[in-house]
Amino acid sequence: MFLVKSSVALMCVLGLLSVDGDVIWKLCSNRQCLCRPHSTHAVYMNCSGGNFTHIPTPPNKSLPLYLTLDQNILTNVTGEMFHNIPKSSLRSLLVFNNIISNVSADAFHGFTKLYKVVFSNNRMSVSSLTSAVASLKNCPLTSLTISSAKVRFFRPDFFLPLAHLSNLSLSLVNNSLEVYQSRVFAPMKGLAYLNLRGNHIRRMNITDNYTQNIRRLRLEGNRFDDFPNLCPNDKSYFPELTQLDIRYNQIRYLNKSYFDCLDTLKILRLDGNLILWVQKDQFAGLKSLERLSLADVGCTIGKVESGAFSSATLKQIFFRNNHIEFSRSSKSPTLAMFDGCPSLELLNVNYNVFSYLREGDYDLLFRNLTNLKTLLMGGCGINVIPKAIPKHLKNLTLLGLYHNEISDLEPNFFSGMNNLRQLLLGNNEITSVKRSTFPSNVFNGSGFVDLSKNPLSCGCESLWLIETFQRHPHLFRAEWHKEGYVCHSPKNLLDTQLRDVQISEKKCLLSWSVLMILLVGSSVLITLLVILSLLYYYRWSLIYLVFMIRHKEQEVVDRRQFLYDVFVAYSYDDLAWVKQHLMPVLEGSDGLKLCIHNRDFEVGRMIVDNIVHSVENSRKVIIVLSNKFAKSGWCQFELNLIQRHVIECGQRLLVVVMLEDIDPCHVTKSLRAMLQTTTYLEWGEESHTRQAFFNRLRLLVKRPLQSTSTRKMSV
């Protein structure tokens, strides 16, 4: 019965492990554990999912053994438990997800080649863990993991049995430590890697004489409010430290005097903190710094000074995923933040906001990064590739501009970038590209262009792209994006894979001829429409011109007496004023004969002929000027005829009556010229104003004592 239960459990685990990459696990010959087949240099045995009280015999006792005890219900670990395993064969022991509460003092006695031990997610008390570490005293450990054990603190002598070890990696991940106690780790002078990720550490309690040879220190996911002081009195607690990971804490301020003494530090990771301010030369004191990561801090960071990342040795900066708006605003990070980085080779500013920058701003950003080899600006809201990139960054080998809004690629844009090998332009708005867009070196050797997930057109404008893609798909990373190259136009090819498009140069040339015919036809039609529009817009001027030519040819000398004393030019909308005010005074009181359109024009005669005949047979001309008159096409035409007549026969013929102020938008060139050269009478509403108006008007239009004038009319 036990064997059946164990086999079922093992097959469940097998189902999980079989999908782990290329690793395939099968039942061992003991039928109780899983083994990795085809391994001739070692035995990898996973005894998971069973109720083991001892470890089954491995298939080959002479080979090194890597043993995993996962998801069992083990409660005790004793030396007797391993009696089927040769003590010289066990190399690695992973014990996790059990319910172990006790480890005997002799549990690992005699394992002379045990290098790696993992106790993870068990129920072991501190005393049981103390016993377990003590039993490892004579093992040549290089890696020890005690994780998810809910440990709040360790006694000062807890790791004393491991004091003799060199190059030890110690992982205390996901416990409940609240303070870094230097006296706990001080005995382990051979401790090279210390992982304290996911604890509750708020501070580091370090004695004055403490120094540690740790090369890698991980403190991410703890509760530091400020960067810990690792350099009291300019003395380094970690003189050999090369990597410091303090991501995802609650650090607000970076006091550079707290870490300036870390002369060997090469990698510093500060991602996900609550940093408010990055000062000038913030990291310049780190003499060996090569890689700096300051990502996921955009929600709090308020100021980044010019030269904040200045460093003579810095080669890689990760400033991604901060969603910071780069602009010229004083509240935004300065565009010169990367000044003073002559050795910088990689800059990652993915998922920040650059959409507010102009071309000159990019010059400030990139001007001193001439040695840059990799630039990543994905998800930055860029719609036009900055010209500062080919101008300043000629040594780039990789340029990432994915997840932007780029729609157009200029021919020969990258022509001066002779080292460019990899160009990432996926997830933009690009519809077509030409061969001249990319330098030849992009398609040489291991080079490629990623254009996946763009709204590509599969028409003739993309002939080069389609043919090249179908012949050499690896040049476009097609094997990475099997569904990423899809046609978005024309409609008959919508959602067709680029590799399946049927297109030829001959077909495109035919299409080009048809296109040229359409273009020529469209051009002729547009030209015709423009001409007709101009003719309509200037119709009154043209009518006037034609009339002038016709009457010039028919010029005659007129010696008749005048038929009318006054010709009145007015808008039909002002006829009521003419009848109510003008006619009663000039015709009624003064006995003058007025020529009024609606009354005196000859029926059946062309309007133009009526106007000319009446004007040339009138002694005076009164223009009743209003906004309605100024807007009327016929009135403007009439005004042109009158002005020509006045020019030839004398300015004194013309009298202008202004009924109201004319809106500037209605004032034509002719009207403006008339108002500038002619004194006009203004109509008013008060009785005394009207009396003065008619007194002046009578003087201007009264008959002379002898009316024997003769005139020559040529309109």
XYZ file of C-alpha atoms in Angstrom, residues 95-626:
532
model
C 15.037 19.685 2.493
C 12.026 21.967 2.055
C 8.259 22.003 2.469
C 8.302 19.408 5.246
C 7.279 19.557 8.903
C 10.718 18.975 10.413
C 10.945 20.101 14.013
C 14.100 18.330 15.177
C 17.581 17.683 13.765
C 19.859 15.451 15.805
C 23.432 16.421 16.607
C 24.755 13.503 14.531
C 22.464 14.017 11.538
C 25.257 14.996 9.139
C 28.193 13.454 10.915
C 30.708 11.963 8.531
C 29.470 13.566 5.284
C 32.888 14.656 4.120
C 31.826 15.983 0.728
C 28.525 17.665 1.525
C 28.788 21.120 -0.079
C 25.217 22.392 -0.189
C 22.378 22.202 2.377
C 18.960 23.851 2.149
C 16.456 23.947 5.013
C 13.437 25.803 3.679
C 9.842 26.188 4.844
C 9.945 23.751 7.748
C 8.939 24.017 11.415
C 12.393 23.941 12.900
C 12.927 25.857 16.120
C 16.059 27.925 16.730
C 17.392 25.209 19.020
C 16.803 22.574 16.333
C 18.507 24.782 13.764
C 21.399 25.264 16.187
C 21.749 21.494 16.415
C 21.573 21.187 12.610
C 24.327 23.784 12.069
C 26.449 22.136 14.750
C 26.141 18.754 12.967
C 27.527 20.388 9.804
C 30.765 21.326 11.576
C 32.959 18.916 9.678
C 31.227 19.270 6.292
C 33.051 21.302 3.625
C 30.033 23.527 3.060
C 30.059 26.232 0.407
C 26.310 26.973 0.554
C 23.838 26.954 3.462
C 20.217 28.111 3.208
C 17.883 28.526 6.174
C 14.822 30.216 4.708
C 11.177 30.730 5.695
C 11.923 29.530 9.235
C 10.403 32.588 10.987
C 13.665 33.233 12.851
C 13.707 36.613 14.639
C 17.289 36.518 15.886
C 20.301 34.226 16.149
C 22.476 33.673 19.192
C 26.032 35.032 18.845
C 27.484 31.495 18.755
C 24.916 30.136 16.271
C 27.288 30.093 13.269
C 30.446 29.430 15.269
C 30.681 25.825 13.948
C 31.099 27.281 10.452
C 33.906 29.672 11.366
C 36.535 27.552 9.646
C 34.800 27.555 6.249
C 36.012 29.679 3.347
C 34.028 31.094 0.438
C 30.715 30.332 2.152
C 27.345 31.472 0.776
C 24.749 31.948 3.522
C 21.090 32.553 2.680
C 18.617 33.547 5.412
C 15.797 34.558 3.079
C 12.212 35.238 4.217
C 12.746 35.052 7.949
C 11.752 37.610 10.580
C 15.097 39.193 11.436
C 14.665 42.786 12.618
C 18.280 43.826 13.195
C 21.539 43.039 11.454
C 23.695 41.882 14.387
C 27.341 41.993 13.388
C 28.407 39.711 16.284
C 26.318 36.883 14.759
C 28.265 36.932 11.477
C 31.638 38.105 12.818
C 33.039 34.574 13.425
C 32.605 33.618 9.750
C 35.613 35.325 8.192
C 35.160 33.095 5.152
C 31.621 34.350 4.515
C 31.609 35.558 0.893
C 27.885 35.875 0.140
C 25.166 36.853 2.611
C 21.527 36.911 1.500
C 19.108 38.551 3.957
C 16.327 39.219 1.459
C 12.722 39.430 2.670
C 13.292 39.940 6.395
C 12.123 42.805 8.625
C 15.506 44.469 9.142
C 15.294 48.176 10.002
C 18.841 48.856 11.131
C 22.338 47.419 11.324
C 23.837 46.980 14.787
C 27.548 46.864 14.046
C 30.395 47.004 16.537
C 33.262 49.396 15.934
C 35.886 46.732 15.330
C 33.692 44.744 12.941
C 34.939 43.989 9.445
C 33.636 41.336 7.137
C 35.058 39.838 3.972
C 31.626 39.546 2.375
C 31.748 40.188 -1.363
C 27.987 40.034 -2.043
C 25.403 41.435 0.377
C 21.668 41.280 -0.311
C 19.333 43.371 1.841
C 16.406 43.850 -0.526
C 12.837 43.591 0.661
C 13.533 44.749 4.234
C 12.408 47.859 6.114
C 15.299 50.325 6.020
C 14.133 53.944 6.229
C 17.589 55.336 5.490
C 20.650 53.954 3.814
C 22.659 52.139 6.524
C 25.941 53.712 7.537
C 28.580 51.306 6.228
C 31.409 53.808 6.580
C 31.649 55.181 10.146
C 34.616 57.512 10.434
C 35.563 56.650 6.832
C 36.207 53.035 7.844
C 34.556 50.338 5.768
C 32.725 47.492 7.526
C 32.846 45.592 4.215
C 36.230 46.280 2.601
C 35.812 43.404 0.096
C 32.211 44.158 -0.934
C 31.660 44.117 -4.705
C 27.850 43.805 -4.895
C 25.257 45.486 -2.687
C 21.573 44.890 -3.261
C 19.286 47.040 -1.112
C 16.259 47.197 -3.387
C 12.633 47.587 -2.315
C 13.147 49.075 1.108
C 11.802 52.445 2.247
C 14.968 54.487 1.831
C 14.270 58.179 1.260
C 17.670 59.812 1.489
C 21.071 58.814 0.137
C 23.852 60.085 2.388
C 26.887 59.432 0.236
C 29.207 59.495 3.241
C 27.497 56.244 4.327
C 28.821 54.312 1.324
C 31.690 56.351 -0.173
C 34.283 54.116 1.496
C 33.188 50.993 -0.434
C 36.169 51.185 -2.730
C 35.665 47.704 -4.227
C 31.915 48.012 -4.871
C 31.080 47.316 -8.516
C 27.318 46.771 -8.450
C 24.804 48.864 -6.485
C 21.065 48.206 -6.762
C 18.666 50.767 -5.244
C 15.470 49.940 -7.144
C 12.035 50.350 -5.635
C 12.931 52.664 -2.754
C 11.264 55.971 -1.886
C 14.208 58.174 -2.822
C 13.336 61.878 -2.899
C 16.542 63.477 -4.127
C 19.642 62.437 -6.065
C 22.389 65.003 -5.582
C 25.239 65.996 -7.849
C 28.147 63.493 -7.681
C 25.974 61.208 -5.540
C 27.987 58.112 -6.474
C 31.280 59.691 -7.565
C 33.073 58.455 -4.422
C 32.606 54.786 -5.368
C 35.948 54.199 -7.056
C 35.089 50.851 -8.678
C 31.379 51.262 -9.422
C 30.439 49.771 -12.792
C 26.712 49.072 -12.573
C 24.056 51.224 -10.895
C 20.360 50.420 -10.822
C 17.831 53.059 -9.748
C 14.544 51.779 -11.177
C 10.930 51.783 -9.969
C 11.391 54.965 -7.897
C 9.406 57.385 -10.087
C 6.451 57.883 -7.761
C 8.560 59.658 -5.138
C 11.703 61.020 -6.744
C 11.477 64.792 -6.853
C 14.859 66.084 -7.934
C 17.796 64.690 -9.862
C 20.623 67.197 -10.098
C 22.972 67.793 -12.977
C 25.794 65.260 -12.872
C 23.915 63.097 -10.350
C 25.326 59.908 -11.913
C 28.786 61.329 -12.492
C 31.372 58.548 -12.212
C 34.624 57.847 -14.006
C 34.114 54.066 -13.804
C 30.356 53.636 -14.270
C 29.510 51.456 -17.296
C 25.826 50.629 -16.837
C 22.911 52.726 -15.556
C 19.406 51.324 -15.136
C 16.950 54.195 -14.673
C 13.949 52.336 -16.066
C 10.285 52.138 -15.131
C 10.244 55.394 -13.182
C 7.578 57.139 -15.307
C 9.363 60.443 -14.770
C 8.499 63.321 -17.111
C 11.658 64.674 -18.695
C 11.115 68.311 -19.608
C 12.634 71.754 -19.206
C 10.558 72.402 -16.104
C 12.554 73.229 -12.976
C 10.551 70.560 -11.146
C 11.632 67.789 -13.512
C 14.953 65.886 -13.483
C 17.707 67.823 -15.169
C 18.603 66.738 -18.686
C 22.274 66.822 -17.692
C 21.906 64.118 -15.028
C 24.136 61.724 -17.012
C 26.971 64.207 -17.496
C 30.336 63.077 -16.197
C 30.033 59.413 -17.248
C 32.816 59.001 -19.831
C 32.880 55.188 -19.484
C 29.132 54.624 -19.755
C 28.307 51.800 -22.180
C 24.695 50.937 -21.292
C 21.829 53.286 -20.454
C 18.353 51.909 -19.763
C 15.668 54.583 -19.399
C 12.719 52.427 -20.443
C 9.245 53.572 -19.415
C 9.945 57.160 -18.568
C 8.216 60.089 -20.312
C 10.135 61.851 -23.094
C 7.164 63.086 -25.121
C 7.660 66.703 -23.955
C 11.254 66.999 -25.161
C 12.334 68.859 -28.278
C 15.283 68.061 -30.503
C 17.605 70.441 -28.672
C 16.769 68.803 -25.346
C 18.050 65.452 -26.597
C 21.351 67.139 -27.425
C 21.705 68.010 -23.732
C 20.775 64.488 -22.725
C 23.184 62.619 -25.016
C 25.978 65.094 -25.714
C 28.532 63.493 -23.356
C 27.612 59.825 -23.873
C 29.737 59.269 -26.943
C 31.000 55.843 -25.754
C 27.513 54.454 -25.219
C 26.982 51.033 -26.824
C 23.467 50.140 -25.637
C 20.544 52.565 -25.327
C 17.099 51.367 -24.262
C 14.238 53.881 -24.517
C 11.206 51.619 -24.734
C 7.800 52.900 -23.666
C 8.890 56.558 -23.511
C 6.139 58.169 -25.624
C 8.536 58.977 -28.479
C 6.872 59.643 -31.847
C 9.970 60.752 -33.770
C 13.415 59.206 -33.337
C 15.670 61.969 -31.962
C 18.316 63.133 -34.423
C 20.661 63.489 -31.470
C 21.027 59.679 -31.437
C 22.903 59.342 -34.753
C 24.545 62.718 -34.098
C 26.159 61.884 -30.736
C 25.868 58.109 -30.215
C 27.860 56.783 -33.153
C 29.253 53.839 -31.153
C 25.869 52.281 -30.397
C 25.590 48.570 -31.118
C 22.056 48.117 -29.725
C 19.213 50.639 -29.828
C 15.862 49.774 -28.243
C 12.893 52.022 -29.124
C 10.079 49.497 -28.676
C 6.604 50.336 -27.297
C 6.675 53.926 -28.569
C 4.603 55.854 -31.123
C 7.114 56.026 -33.965
C 5.388 55.992 -37.357
C 7.984 57.235 -39.825
C 11.547 56.108 -40.510
C 13.595 58.543 -42.563
C 15.819 57.084 -45.305
C 19.500 56.941 -44.319
C 18.629 58.045 -40.769
C 21.096 55.575 -39.209
C 23.671 55.778 -42.001
C 26.416 57.217 -39.783
C 26.070 54.535 -37.088
C 28.539 51.984 -38.423
C 28.595 49.875 -35.248
C 24.827 49.417 -34.944
C 23.907 45.719 -34.989
C 20.588 45.401 -33.190
C 17.632 47.746 -33.686
C 14.479 47.100 -31.631
C 11.417 48.883 -33.040
C 8.607 46.528 -32.070
C 5.202 47.799 -30.911
C 5.298 51.145 -32.707
C 3.108 52.649 -35.463
C 5.371 51.809 -38.419
C 3.548 50.832 -41.607
C 6.398 50.480 -44.113
C 10.183 50.714 -44.297
C 12.729 51.002 -47.068
C 16.095 49.353 -47.437
C 17.848 52.731 -47.237
C 16.522 53.231 -43.705
C 18.976 50.759 -42.184
C 22.779 50.698 -42.399
C 24.220 47.581 -44.009
C 25.954 46.515 -40.787
C 22.564 45.833 -39.137
C 22.050 42.854 -41.438
C 25.584 41.522 -41.203
C 26.585 38.697 -38.881
C 24.374 38.571 -35.799
C 22.568 41.845 -36.551
C 18.794 42.154 -36.786
C 15.854 44.582 -36.804
C 12.789 43.853 -34.687
C 9.663 45.313 -36.321
C 7.166 42.959 -34.704
C 3.675 44.125 -33.697
C 3.668 47.173 -35.943
C 0.664 47.929 -38.214
C 2.579 46.857 -41.319
C 1.226 47.505 -44.785
C 1.638 44.621 -47.209
C 1.247 46.694 -50.369
C 3.900 47.478 -52.952
C 5.455 50.138 -50.705
C 6.637 47.241 -48.496
C 7.980 45.080 -51.338
C 11.570 45.126 -50.057
C 10.519 44.302 -46.494
C 8.271 41.399 -47.527
C 10.815 39.834 -49.888
C 13.673 40.199 -47.400
C 11.567 38.868 -44.539
C 10.546 35.791 -46.510
C 14.135 35.050 -47.579
C 15.852 35.860 -44.276
C 13.315 35.801 -41.401
C 16.109 35.651 -38.808
C 17.069 39.225 -39.734
C 13.770 40.330 -38.188
C 13.710 38.020 -35.148
C 10.797 36.132 -36.702
C 11.597 33.026 -34.661
C 11.052 35.072 -31.471
C 7.786 36.623 -32.666
C 5.949 33.941 -34.597
C 2.696 35.907 -34.591
C 4.250 39.377 -34.500
C 4.498 40.100 -38.240
C 0.937 40.508 -39.503
C -0.513 42.636 -42.334
C -2.802 45.482 -41.288
C -3.502 46.647 -44.845
C -4.758 46.368 -47.568
C -8.097 44.886 -46.531
C -7.729 41.739 -48.623
C -4.548 40.857 -46.666
C -5.750 41.862 -43.206
C -4.275 39.575 -40.484
C -2.219 37.639 -43.052
C 1.196 36.547 -41.837
C 4.011 38.405 -43.594
C 5.607 35.094 -44.532
C 2.457 34.109 -46.473
C 2.057 37.267 -48.577
C 2.312 36.725 -52.349
C 3.834 39.792 -54.009
C 6.141 40.449 -56.942
C 8.045 43.342 -58.469
C 6.209 42.897 -61.796
C 2.832 43.230 -60.118
C 3.972 46.313 -58.253
C 5.271 47.966 -61.449
C 1.847 47.487 -63.045
C 0.228 48.945 -59.968
C 2.619 51.877 -60.230
C 1.458 52.679 -63.783
C -2.150 52.677 -62.640
C -1.187 54.868 -59.726
C 0.524 57.386 -62.019
C -2.603 57.620 -64.197
C -4.681 58.244 -61.104
C -2.243 60.863 -59.869
C -2.223 62.734 -63.210
C -6.015 62.585 -63.444
C -6.389 63.776 -59.887
C -3.953 66.633 -60.498
C -5.897 67.829 -63.562
C -9.177 67.641 -61.653
C -7.772 69.533 -58.674
C -6.327 72.231 -60.986
C -9.692 72.632 -62.701
C -11.478 72.953 -59.372
C -8.990 75.600 -58.230
C -9.504 77.618 -61.429
C -13.283 77.420 -61.125
C -13.068 78.451 -57.463
C -10.934 81.467 -58.356
C -13.321 82.447 -61.159
C -16.237 82.301 -58.751
C -14.401 84.196 -56.014
C -13.391 87.036 -58.402
C -16.590 86.955 -60.522
C -17.493 90.599 -59.870
C -14.042 91.804 -60.767
C -14.139 89.790 -63.984
C -17.613 91.066 -64.893
C -16.360 94.585 -64.287
C -13.268 93.985 -66.435
C -15.330 92.613 -69.328
C -17.742 95.496 -69.082
C -14.887 98.020 -69.083
C -13.431 96.505 -72.226
C -16.820 96.465 -73.975
C -17.605 100.073 -73.115
C -14.104 101.220 -73.969
C -14.691 100.084 -77.526
C -18.055 101.838 -77.630
C -16.840 105.134 -76.196
C -18.868 108.068 -77.494
C -19.186 111.744 -76.685
C -22.377 112.584 -74.792
C -23.660 116.175 -75.179
C -27.128 115.707 -73.788
C -28.598 117.476 -70.799
C -28.672 115.427 -67.542
C -31.760 113.282 -67.030
C -31.274 113.169 -63.248
C -29.912 115.495 -60.648
C -28.744 112.672 -58.414
C -28.111 108.943 -58.916
C -28.646 107.115 -55.601
C -26.621 103.889 -55.047
C -27.957 101.858 -52.125
C -28.521 98.341 -50.840
C -32.014 96.925 -51.238
C -32.081 96.560 -47.417
C -31.672 100.359 -47.118
C -34.528 101.215 -49.543
C -36.811 102.055 -46.618
C -34.392 104.766 -45.427
C -34.164 106.200 -48.939
C -37.958 106.402 -49.249
C -38.573 107.625 -45.707
C -35.776 110.209 -45.311
C -33.895 111.008 -48.533
C -36.628 111.229 -51.167
C -39.043 113.487 -49.163
C -36.326 116.114 -48.659
C -34.466 116.129 -52.002
C -37.446 115.476 -54.278
C -40.228 116.902 -52.122
C -38.703 120.037 -50.579
C -35.837 120.779 -53.000
C -37.476 119.630 -56.250
C -34.507 117.539 -57.386
C -34.935 114.528 -59.644
C -33.435 111.358 -58.166
C -32.647 108.112 -59.974
C -33.871 105.237 -57.771
C -33.171 101.613 -58.843
C -36.521 100.193 -57.978
C -38.413 103.067 -59.607
C -36.393 104.441 -62.508
C -34.465 101.547 -64.086
C -35.740 100.648 -67.535
C -37.641 97.356 -67.490
C -36.138 94.648 -69.738
C -32.738 96.285 -69.927
C -29.648 94.625 -68.421
C -28.914 95.822 -64.895
C -25.350 96.731 -65.833
C -26.553 98.897 -68.748
C -29.143 100.535 -66.490
C -26.430 101.431 -63.947
C -24.074 102.901 -66.560
C -26.827 104.798 -68.366
C -28.147 106.273 -65.113
C -24.727 107.223 -63.740
C -23.593 108.975 -66.933
C -26.897 110.850 -67.110
C -26.779 112.065 -63.491
C -25.177 115.282 -62.314
C -24.298 113.896 -58.865
C -23.963 110.441 -57.300
C -24.966 109.649 -53.729
C -23.724 106.392 -52.187
C -25.791 105.253 -49.172
C -23.144 103.273 -47.301
C -24.033 100.544 -44.767
